Amino acid sequence: MTRFRQHSSHWGAFTARMRDGRLELKPFDRDPDPSPLLANLAAAIDHPARLRRPLVRRGWLDDGPGPDPRRGSDGYVEMDWDGALALTAAELRRLGAGPDLPQAGALPGAQVFGGSYGWASAGRFHHAQSQVHRFLNTVFGGYVGSVDTYSTGAGSVILSLVWGPSPVLTRDHPTWRELKDETELLIAFGGLPLRNLAISPGGNSEHAARSVLEAAARRGCQFVSISPLADDVADIGDPTRLAPRPATDTALMLGMAHRLHATGRVNRAYLDRYTTGYERFEAYLTGAADGVAKTPEWAASICGISAKDIAGLADRAASRRTLVTVSYALQRAENGEQPVWMALTLSAMLGQGHLPGAGFCYGLGSIGNIGKDKLDVPLPTFPQGRNRVADFIPVARISDLLLKPGEAYTYKGETRHYADIRLVYWAGGNPFHHHQDLAKLRAAFARPDTIVMHESVATASTRHADIVFPATITAEREDVGAAANEPFLFAMEPLVERPETAGCGPRDDYDLFCALADRLGCGPAFSEGRSAGEWLAAMYEPTRAALAARGLAAPDYEAFREGGVLALPLRDEEGAIRRFHRDPAANPLQTPSGRIELWSDVVAAAGLPGHPAWLPPREWLGAPQAARHPFQLVANQPANRLHSQLDFGATSMAGKTAGREPARLNPADAARLEIAAGDVIRLWNDRGGVLAAAAVSAAIAPGVVQLATGAWYAPVDLPGVGPTCVNGNPNAVTADIGASPLSQGCAGQLSLVSIEKWRGAVPPVVPHAAFAAAERSDPA
Ligand SMILES: Nc1nc2c(c(=O)[nH]1)N[C@H]1C(S)=C(S)[C@@H](COP(=O)(O)OP(=O)(O)OC[C@H]3O[C@@H](n4cnc5c(=O)[nH]c(N)nc54)[C@H](O)[C@@H]3O)O[C@H]1N2
Ligand SMILES: Nc1nc2c(c(=O)[nH]1)N[C@H]1C(S)=C(S)[C@@H](COP(=O)(O)OP(=O)(O)OC[C@H]3O[C@@H](n4cnc5c(=O)[nH]c(N)nc54)[C@H](O)[C@@H]3O)O[C@H]1N2
Ligand SMILES: [Mo]
């Protein structure tokens, strides 16, 4: 029996030891509300979905690099490390990798897509995306990267123009502390689901949200959750729940804004001091500009909430210290900029942004470390080197990039052109989890010459790659766990031996890149001659030095590892939002006017209205398309796992019905469609179909069906209906469109589908282990 060792994950820190061949796990003792997601980890240690040997796609091996529609249906050949590394190095060299890169002019990296989006695992050094970026910068001089995130594309782009850089502003603002002590009314568009707050990118050390909400409720703070799902807010403090039609929040907020205007409760002094452009917005609000007054009655006809409730909510907000939050979910949709900008505008009209606990917050209900107090020391960081290729895509345009080389598109008011990509290199993400319209992504993945992927498990994405390298998992590595605004640094110790398969088990992404860099003549440039441990010690040093400079306990790296946990100091200073509100002339926001922009010339120049506006998307319940596909699919984050990671884990599997991902619908809808709980149902539209296990719940608004992301994509050609994901991945039916020509953000949260009880023979779920199927090149 071994001792408990310290470790960390995106959803929490813990200690663990192996006992009788199983991982025994204890949550971090300072964590008041550990996440049930911790229980997913044990299965990863020796799951049959784990990759153990390098794989090369049969068609690529036989016919060489080139576009190939067989990706996704082809077989794989197992190789030993030497063979696979030599093959890969030769292919990278063919595409221009090596030590003698041109100093000026076209770099070979201009034909390499290395955006490699994905969350991978916690751990500051072995962070796969940082590793792949450093590698591509070293051997190709750079790569075509990506900007923004699947989390927030539309929202970040609009806020960057009218408010300032949202990640900085939200991390700079102690919203949870103010919510606990000061807020009287919290209006949460998209709710405040505790399940989502389990996650901080890099590790959530203390899950504090529940206790903050309880304390605020005891003080008399009231909560309003606006969401099609009643369980997007915990049963703390008797919350008010309003369920507008999805995608109509902008109309609802406009109705509230009109009520403020009509009852003389717009805070003009605040607007004058802190904002620009209100008059032009007001002309739209009152109808002076377009003949349509955005009254509560007008809003009610769109969003389905009564005019009385809309007016009542505006009245409540105007008579108390009110915080308006909007979750990421609302902007992961067509015209997703609008609800975010409109929430900012509504809060500006309420005019309380200068008061603690009031004003506007973006993403408070979405990610655990938003709104936590800021750290006073830097966190260990792995240097990615310099990307000398300036080209990029907005991250969710991956299919278009591969399918439309040379074609024009717009982003932030600029016209840009897609590069001609020959190599795709991915480590630490799962595009066949995260991207929309997966049938289209399959066509896109047929286009490059070569696709290389590092993964710890075989997934739908590795099934579309040409060369697949097996990566270790954090439980097999030494690392440091940390995240912005999370007040602890964790030594991550190896919990288990890495599996060996005839001398050919998984390797760390870092070791793999070192081996490839060596073969390309770039070894020292990539590794700087350091082992992983040496990198970690060097990365830790700035944190130690900052602690020492503040006169705090500053253990050296060895002592830190021995202690396992290091508490980090918080910064007690006014953030940028407070500074702006204290003196807007001296501390302007990073917007063109230095103020909150309720009218934006940049947005207007990009072809959208210059103020927030109700712009109906193509897929909402009031759209013409709803006549054919009458249900709004909400494809949100899974409660029982992080994205697709550890979908085979205990908590994730416990949430399934006979192994199949559940889709929840309202009892009245289920009755009308003669669907009972547990039935296999099909959701479909023109893009494809997906099977799920029906769950019937009054928490779901009528006309809505909720299917979380994360089931592993397994398309099967079903008789009579065509390609259908039998495992329940909603991205089989979501739309691959940019949220708007301005942001090109991911619009995967909302789409229209039809639903039916599946009356044909029920195809079995494709088990996780089946994704790893491969033939052996060297019969052992
Ligand atoms: N329809 C719809 N789609 C969505 C969303 C939605 O709301 N609706 N949400 C979007 C959002 S917000 C996000 S963030 C994305 C998430 O999309 P991803 O971040 O791509 O999803 P993950 O499942 O976290 O993928 C991480 C992968 O990294 C692998 N991995 C873990 N550790 C390591 C490692 O050390 N090395 C290597 N090489 N690999 C490792 C894991 O096995 C896993 O397959 O999905 C997006 N997709
Ligand atoms: N357990 C768990 N937590 C996670 C993650 C995970 O995979 N699992 N992923 C993390 C990541 S990477 C991210 S980016 C965040 C994402 O954070 P979000 O994007 O905020 O999370 P979602 O769960 O997709 O959506 C939250 C809720 O918004 C509601 N909603 C959807 N559309 C609308 C709408 O039009 N109007 C209104 N009013 N509400 C709507 C849905 O009911 C949904 O449950 O979550 C993080 N937290
Ligand atoms: Mo995300």
Coordinates of C-alpha atoms in Angstrom, one line a residue, residues 229-619:
L229 CA -33.7 24.8 -17.3
A230 CA -35.1 25.2 -13.8
D231 CA -32.1 23.4 -12.4
D232 CA -29.7 26.0 -13.6
V233 CA -29.9 27.4 -10.1
A234 CA -29.6 25.7 -6.8
D235 CA -32.5 25.6 -4.3
I236 CA -30.8 28.3 -2.2
G237 CA -32.8 31.3 -1.0
D238 CA -36.0 30.5 -2.8
P239 CA -34.9 31.7 -6.3
T240 CA -37.3 33.1 -8.8
R241 CA -37.1 31.1 -12.0
L242 CA -38.1 32.5 -15.4
A243 CA -37.9 30.4 -18.5
P244 CA -37.9 32.5 -21.7
R245 CA -37.7 30.9 -25.0
P246 CA -34.1 30.2 -25.6
A247 CA -32.2 32.8 -27.6
T248 CA -34.7 35.6 -26.8
D249 CA -33.0 37.1 -23.7
T250 CA -32.1 40.3 -25.7
A251 CA -35.8 40.9 -26.2
L252 CA -36.6 40.2 -22.6
M253 CA -33.9 42.7 -21.5
L254 CA -35.1 45.3 -23.9
G255 CA -38.6 45.0 -22.4
M256 CA -37.1 45.6 -19.0
A257 CA -35.1 48.5 -20.3
H258 CA -38.2 50.0 -21.8
R259 CA -40.0 49.8 -18.5
L260 CA -37.1 51.6 -16.8
H261 CA -37.4 54.3 -19.5
A262 CA -41.2 54.5 -19.3
T263 CA -41.2 54.8 -15.5
G264 CA -38.4 57.4 -15.3
R265 CA -35.9 55.2 -13.6
V266 CA -33.0 55.4 -16.0
N267 CA -30.0 56.6 -14.1
R268 CA -29.0 59.5 -16.4
A269 CA -26.2 60.6 -14.2
Y270 CA -24.5 57.2 -14.5
L271 CA -25.0 57.1 -18.3
D272 CA -23.5 60.6 -18.6
R273 CA -20.5 59.9 -16.6
Y274 CA -19.6 56.3 -17.6
T275 CA -21.1 55.6 -21.1
T276 CA -21.4 56.8 -24.6
G277 CA -24.1 56.4 -27.2
Y278 CA -27.1 56.0 -25.0
E279 CA -29.2 58.4 -27.1
R280 CA -28.8 56.3 -30.2
F281 CA -29.8 53.2 -28.3
E282 CA -32.7 55.0 -26.7
A283 CA -34.1 55.9 -30.2
Y284 CA -34.2 52.2 -30.9
L285 CA -35.6 51.3 -27.5
T286 CA -38.5 53.7 -27.8
G287 CA -39.2 53.0 -31.5
A288 CA -38.2 56.5 -32.6
A289 CA -35.7 54.9 -34.9
D290 CA -37.7 52.0 -36.3
G291 CA -41.3 52.5 -35.3
V292 CA -41.3 49.6 -32.9
A293 CA -41.4 50.4 -29.2
K294 CA -39.6 47.6 -27.3
T295 CA -42.2 47.5 -24.6
P296 CA -42.7 44.7 -22.1
E297 CA -45.7 43.6 -24.3
W298 CA -43.5 43.5 -27.4
A299 CA -40.8 41.5 -25.5
A300 CA -43.5 39.1 -24.1
S301 CA -44.6 38.2 -27.6
I302 CA -41.0 37.1 -28.4
C303 CA -39.7 35.6 -25.2
G304 CA -42.9 34.1 -23.8
I305 CA -42.5 35.7 -20.3
S306 CA -45.6 37.8 -19.5
A307 CA -45.3 41.6 -19.8
K308 CA -46.3 41.8 -16.1
D309 CA -43.3 39.6 -15.1
I310 CA -41.0 41.6 -17.3
A311 CA -42.1 44.9 -15.9
G312 CA -42.0 43.5 -12.4
L313 CA -38.4 42.3 -12.8
A314 CA -37.4 45.8 -14.0
D315 CA -39.1 47.4 -11.0
R316 CA -37.4 45.0 -8.6
A317 CA -34.0 45.7 -10.2
A318 CA -34.4 49.4 -10.0
S319 CA -35.3 49.4 -6.3
R320 CA -32.4 47.4 -5.0
R321 CA -28.7 46.9 -5.3
T322 CA -28.7 44.7 -8.4
L323 CA -26.0 42.6 -10.1
V324 CA -26.7 41.5 -13.6
T325 CA -24.8 38.5 -14.7
V326 CA -24.8 36.8 -18.1
S327 CA -23.4 33.3 -18.6
Y328 CA -21.3 32.2 -21.6
A329 CA -24.1 30.0 -22.8
L330 CA -26.2 32.8 -24.1
Q331 CA -23.5 34.0 -26.5
R332 CA -22.6 30.5 -27.8
A333 CA -25.4 31.1 -30.4
E334 CA -26.1 33.0 -33.5
N335 CA -26.1 36.8 -32.7
G336 CA -24.6 35.8 -29.3
E337 CA -23.1 39.3 -29.0
Q338 CA -26.5 40.9 -28.4
P339 CA -27.6 39.4 -25.1
V340 CA -24.1 40.2 -23.6
W341 CA -24.1 43.7 -24.8
M342 CA -27.7 44.2 -23.9
A343 CA -27.1 43.0 -20.3
L344 CA -24.2 45.5 -20.0
T345 CA -26.6 48.2 -21.3
L346 CA -29.4 47.2 -19.0
S347 CA -27.0 47.3 -16.0
A348 CA -25.7 50.7 -17.2
M349 CA -29.3 52.0 -17.3
L350 CA -29.8 50.8 -13.7
G351 CA -26.7 52.8 -13.0
Q352 CA -25.2 51.0 -10.1
G353 CA -21.9 49.9 -11.5
H354 CA -20.0 52.2 -9.0
L355 CA -21.5 50.4 -6.0
P356 CA -19.9 47.2 -4.6
G357 CA -22.0 44.1 -5.4
A358 CA -23.9 45.8 -8.3
G359 CA -23.5 46.4 -12.0
F360 CA -22.5 43.8 -14.6
C361 CA -20.5 40.6 -14.6
Y362 CA -19.8 38.3 -17.5
G363 CA -19.5 34.5 -16.9
L364 CA -20.0 34.4 -13.2
G365 CA -22.1 31.3 -13.5
S366 CA -19.9 29.7 -16.1
I367 CA -16.4 29.0 -14.7
G368 CA -15.3 28.6 -11.1
N369 CA -12.5 31.1 -11.0
I370 CA -14.3 34.1 -12.5
G371 CA -15.0 36.7 -9.8
K372 CA -12.7 35.1 -7.2
D373 CA -10.1 37.3 -5.6
K374 CA -6.9 38.0 -7.5
L375 CA -3.6 36.5 -6.7
D376 CA -0.7 38.7 -5.7
V377 CA 2.1 36.4 -7.2
P378 CA 2.7 35.1 -10.7
L379 CA 1.9 31.5 -11.5
P380 CA 4.5 29.1 -13.0
T381 CA 4.3 29.4 -16.8
F382 CA 5.8 27.3 -19.6
P383 CA 7.3 29.5 -22.3
Q384 CA 5.7 28.8 -25.7
G385 CA 8.3 30.6 -27.8
R386 CA 7.5 33.0 -30.6
N387 CA 5.0 32.3 -33.3
R388 CA 6.3 34.0 -36.4
V389 CA 3.3 33.1 -38.5
A390 CA 0.8 36.0 -38.1
D391 CA -2.1 34.1 -39.6
F392 CA -4.9 32.8 -37.4
I393 CA -8.5 31.8 -37.4
P394 CA -11.3 32.5 -35.0
V395 CA -11.2 29.2 -33.2
A396 CA -14.5 27.8 -34.3
R397 CA -13.8 28.2 -38.0
I398 CA -11.8 25.0 -38.2
S399 CA -14.0 23.3 -40.8
D400 CA -14.1 26.3 -43.0
L401 CA -10.4 26.7 -42.8
L402 CA -9.8 23.2 -44.0
L403 CA -12.6 23.2 -46.6
K404 CA -12.1 26.6 -48.1
P405 CA -8.5 27.5 -48.6
G406 CA -8.1 31.1 -50.0
E407 CA -11.7 32.0 -49.3
A408 CA -12.6 35.3 -47.7
Y409 CA -14.4 35.8 -44.4
T410 CA -14.8 38.6 -41.9
Y411 CA -13.6 39.0 -38.3
K412 CA -13.9 42.2 -36.2
G413 CA -14.6 44.2 -39.3
E414 CA -11.6 42.9 -41.3
T415 CA -11.7 40.8 -44.4
R416 CA -9.3 37.8 -44.0
H417 CA -8.6 34.7 -46.1
Y418 CA -8.2 31.1 -45.0
A419 CA -4.8 29.6 -45.3
D420 CA -4.0 26.5 -47.3
I421 CA -3.3 23.9 -44.6
R422 CA -1.3 20.7 -45.3
L423 CA -0.6 19.6 -41.7
V424 CA -2.8 19.6 -38.7
Y425 CA -1.1 18.9 -35.4
W426 CA -3.4 18.4 -32.3
A427 CA -2.5 17.7 -28.7
G428 CA -4.8 18.0 -25.7
G429 CA -8.2 18.7 -27.4
N430 CA -11.0 16.7 -28.9
P431 CA -12.3 18.4 -32.0
F432 CA -14.9 15.6 -32.7
H433 CA -16.2 16.5 -29.2
H434 CA -16.1 20.3 -29.4
H435 CA -16.9 21.3 -32.9
Q436 CA -20.3 21.7 -34.5
D437 CA -21.8 19.8 -37.4
L438 CA -19.5 16.9 -37.1
A439 CA -20.4 15.5 -40.5
K440 CA -19.0 18.7 -42.0
L441 CA -15.9 18.3 -39.8
R442 CA -15.4 14.8 -41.2
A443 CA -15.3 16.3 -44.7
A444 CA -12.9 19.0 -43.5
F445 CA -10.6 16.4 -41.9
A446 CA -10.4 14.6 -45.2
R447 CA -8.5 17.6 -46.7
P448 CA -5.0 18.0 -45.2
D449 CA -2.0 15.9 -46.2
T450 CA -1.4 14.7 -42.7
I451 CA -3.0 14.9 -39.3
V452 CA -0.9 14.1 -36.2
M453 CA -2.6 13.8 -32.8
H454 CA -1.4 13.1 -29.3
E455 CA -4.0 11.5 -27.0
S456 CA -4.2 9.5 -23.9
V457 CA -7.3 7.7 -25.1
A458 CA -8.6 6.7 -28.5
T459 CA -11.5 9.0 -29.4
A460 CA -13.6 10.0 -32.4
S461 CA -10.8 12.5 -33.1
T462 CA -8.0 10.0 -33.1
R463 CA -10.1 7.9 -35.5
H464 CA -9.7 10.8 -38.0
A465 CA -5.9 11.3 -37.6
D466 CA -3.1 9.7 -39.6
I467 CA -0.6 9.4 -36.8
V468 CA -1.7 8.9 -33.2
F469 CA 0.8 9.1 -30.3
P470 CA -0.3 7.7 -26.9
A471 CA 0.2 10.3 -24.2
T472 CA 0.4 9.8 -20.5
I473 CA -2.2 11.2 -18.1
T474 CA -1.5 13.5 -15.2
A475 CA -1.8 10.7 -12.7
E476 CA 1.4 9.3 -14.3
R477 CA 3.4 12.6 -14.3
E478 CA 5.0 15.2 -12.0
D479 CA 3.6 18.7 -12.5
V480 CA 2.4 21.8 -10.7
G481 CA -1.3 22.5 -10.5
A482 CA -2.5 26.2 -10.5
A483 CA -5.1 28.5 -12.0
A484 CA -5.7 32.2 -12.2
N485 CA -7.5 33.4 -9.0
E486 CA -7.2 30.1 -7.3
P487 CA -5.4 30.6 -4.0
F488 CA -3.3 27.4 -3.8
L489 CA -0.4 25.9 -5.7
F490 CA -0.4 22.1 -5.8
A491 CA 2.5 19.7 -6.3
M492 CA 1.1 17.1 -8.6
E493 CA 2.8 13.8 -7.9
P494 CA 2.6 10.7 -10.0
L495 CA 0.0 8.5 -8.5
V496 CA 0.7 5.4 -10.6
E497 CA 3.3 3.8 -12.8
R498 CA 2.8 4.5 -16.4
P499 CA 1.6 1.4 -18.2
E500 CA 4.3 -0.4 -20.2
T501 CA 3.4 -2.5 -23.2
A502 CA 6.5 -4.4 -24.3
G503 CA 8.7 -1.3 -23.8
C504 CA 6.2 0.8 -25.7
G505 CA 3.8 2.5 -23.4
P506 CA 2.5 6.1 -23.5
R507 CA 4.9 8.9 -23.2
D508 CA 4.7 12.5 -21.9
D509 CA 3.8 15.0 -24.6
Y510 CA 7.1 16.7 -23.7
D511 CA 9.2 13.6 -24.2
L512 CA 7.5 13.0 -27.5
F513 CA 8.2 16.5 -28.7
C514 CA 11.8 16.2 -27.5
A515 CA 12.2 13.0 -29.5
L516 CA 10.8 14.6 -32.6
A517 CA 12.7 17.8 -32.2
D518 CA 15.9 15.7 -31.8
R519 CA 15.2 13.9 -35.1
L520 CA 14.6 17.3 -36.8
G521 CA 17.9 18.8 -35.5
C522 CA 16.1 21.1 -33.1
G523 CA 16.4 19.2 -29.9
P524 CA 18.3 21.8 -27.8
A525 CA 16.2 24.7 -29.1
F526 CA 13.1 22.9 -27.9
S527 CA 14.2 21.4 -24.6
E528 CA 17.0 23.9 -23.6
G529 CA 18.6 20.7 -22.3
R530 CA 16.1 20.5 -19.4
S531 CA 14.3 17.5 -18.1
A532 CA 10.6 17.9 -17.1
G533 CA 11.7 18.3 -13.4
E534 CA 14.2 20.9 -14.3
W535 CA 11.6 22.9 -16.3
L536 CA 9.2 22.7 -13.3
A537 CA 11.8 24.0 -10.9
A538 CA 12.7 26.9 -13.2
M539 CA 9.0 27.7 -13.8
Y540 CA 8.4 27.7 -10.0
E541 CA 11.1 30.2 -9.3
P542 CA 9.3 33.5 -10.2
T543 CA 6.5 32.4 -7.8
R544 CA 9.0 31.7 -5.0
A545 CA 10.8 34.9 -5.6
A546 CA 7.6 37.0 -5.5
L547 CA 6.6 35.3 -2.2
A548 CA 10.0 36.0 -0.8
A549 CA 9.9 39.6 -1.9
R550 CA 6.6 40.0 0.0
G551 CA 8.3 38.6 3.1
L552 CA 6.1 35.4 3.0
A553 CA 7.1 31.8 3.4
A554 CA 8.9 31.0 0.2
P555 CA 9.9 27.3 0.2
D556 CA 12.4 26.2 -2.5
Y557 CA 11.1 23.8 -5.1
E558 CA 12.0 20.7 -3.3
A559 CA 10.4 21.9 -0.1
F560 CA 7.3 22.9 -2.0
R561 CA 7.0 19.4 -3.5
E562 CA 7.4 17.9 -0.1
G563 CA 4.7 20.0 1.4
G564 CA 2.4 19.3 -1.5
V565 CA 0.3 22.5 -1.1
L566 CA 1.3 26.1 -1.0
A567 CA -1.2 28.9 -0.1
L568 CA -0.9 31.9 -2.3
P569 CA -1.5 35.5 -1.2
L570 CA -4.4 37.5 -2.5
R571 CA -4.1 41.0 -3.9
D572 CA -6.1 43.5 -2.0
E573 CA -6.5 46.3 -4.5
E574 CA -9.1 48.0 -6.5
G575 CA -9.6 46.3 -9.9
A576 CA -9.9 48.1 -13.2
I577 CA -13.7 48.3 -13.0
R578 CA -13.6 50.0 -9.6
R579 CA -10.8 52.3 -10.7
F580 CA -12.8 53.3 -13.7
H581 CA -15.9 54.0 -11.6
R582 CA -13.9 56.1 -9.1
D583 CA -12.4 58.3 -11.8
P584 CA -13.4 57.5 -15.4
A585 CA -11.3 60.2 -16.9
A586 CA -8.1 59.1 -15.1
N587 CA -8.8 55.4 -15.5
P588 CA -10.5 54.9 -18.8
L589 CA -11.7 51.5 -20.0
Q590 CA -9.8 50.0 -22.9
T591 CA -12.5 50.9 -25.4
P592 CA -12.3 53.5 -28.2
S593 CA -14.0 56.1 -26.1
G594 CA -12.6 54.9 -22.8
R595 CA -16.2 54.4 -21.6
I596 CA -18.8 51.7 -21.7
E597 CA -20.0 51.9 -25.3
L598 CA -23.8 51.6 -25.9
W599 CA -23.1 52.6 -29.4
S600 CA -20.0 51.4 -31.2
D601 CA -18.8 52.7 -34.6
V602 CA -16.6 49.6 -34.9
V603 CA -19.6 47.3 -34.6
A604 CA -21.6 49.4 -37.0
A605 CA -18.8 49.3 -39.5
A606 CA -18.8 45.5 -39.3
G607 CA -22.3 45.5 -40.6
L608 CA -24.3 44.9 -37.3
P609 CA -26.5 47.5 -35.7
G610 CA -24.2 50.0 -33.7
H611 CA -26.2 49.3 -30.5
P612 CA -27.5 46.2 -28.9
A613 CA -30.6 44.9 -30.8
W614 CA -33.0 42.0 -31.0
L615 CA -31.7 40.1 -34.0
P616 CA -33.6 36.9 -34.3
P617 CA -31.3 33.9 -35.1
R618 CA -32.2 31.4 -37.8
E619 CA -32.8 28.7 -35.3

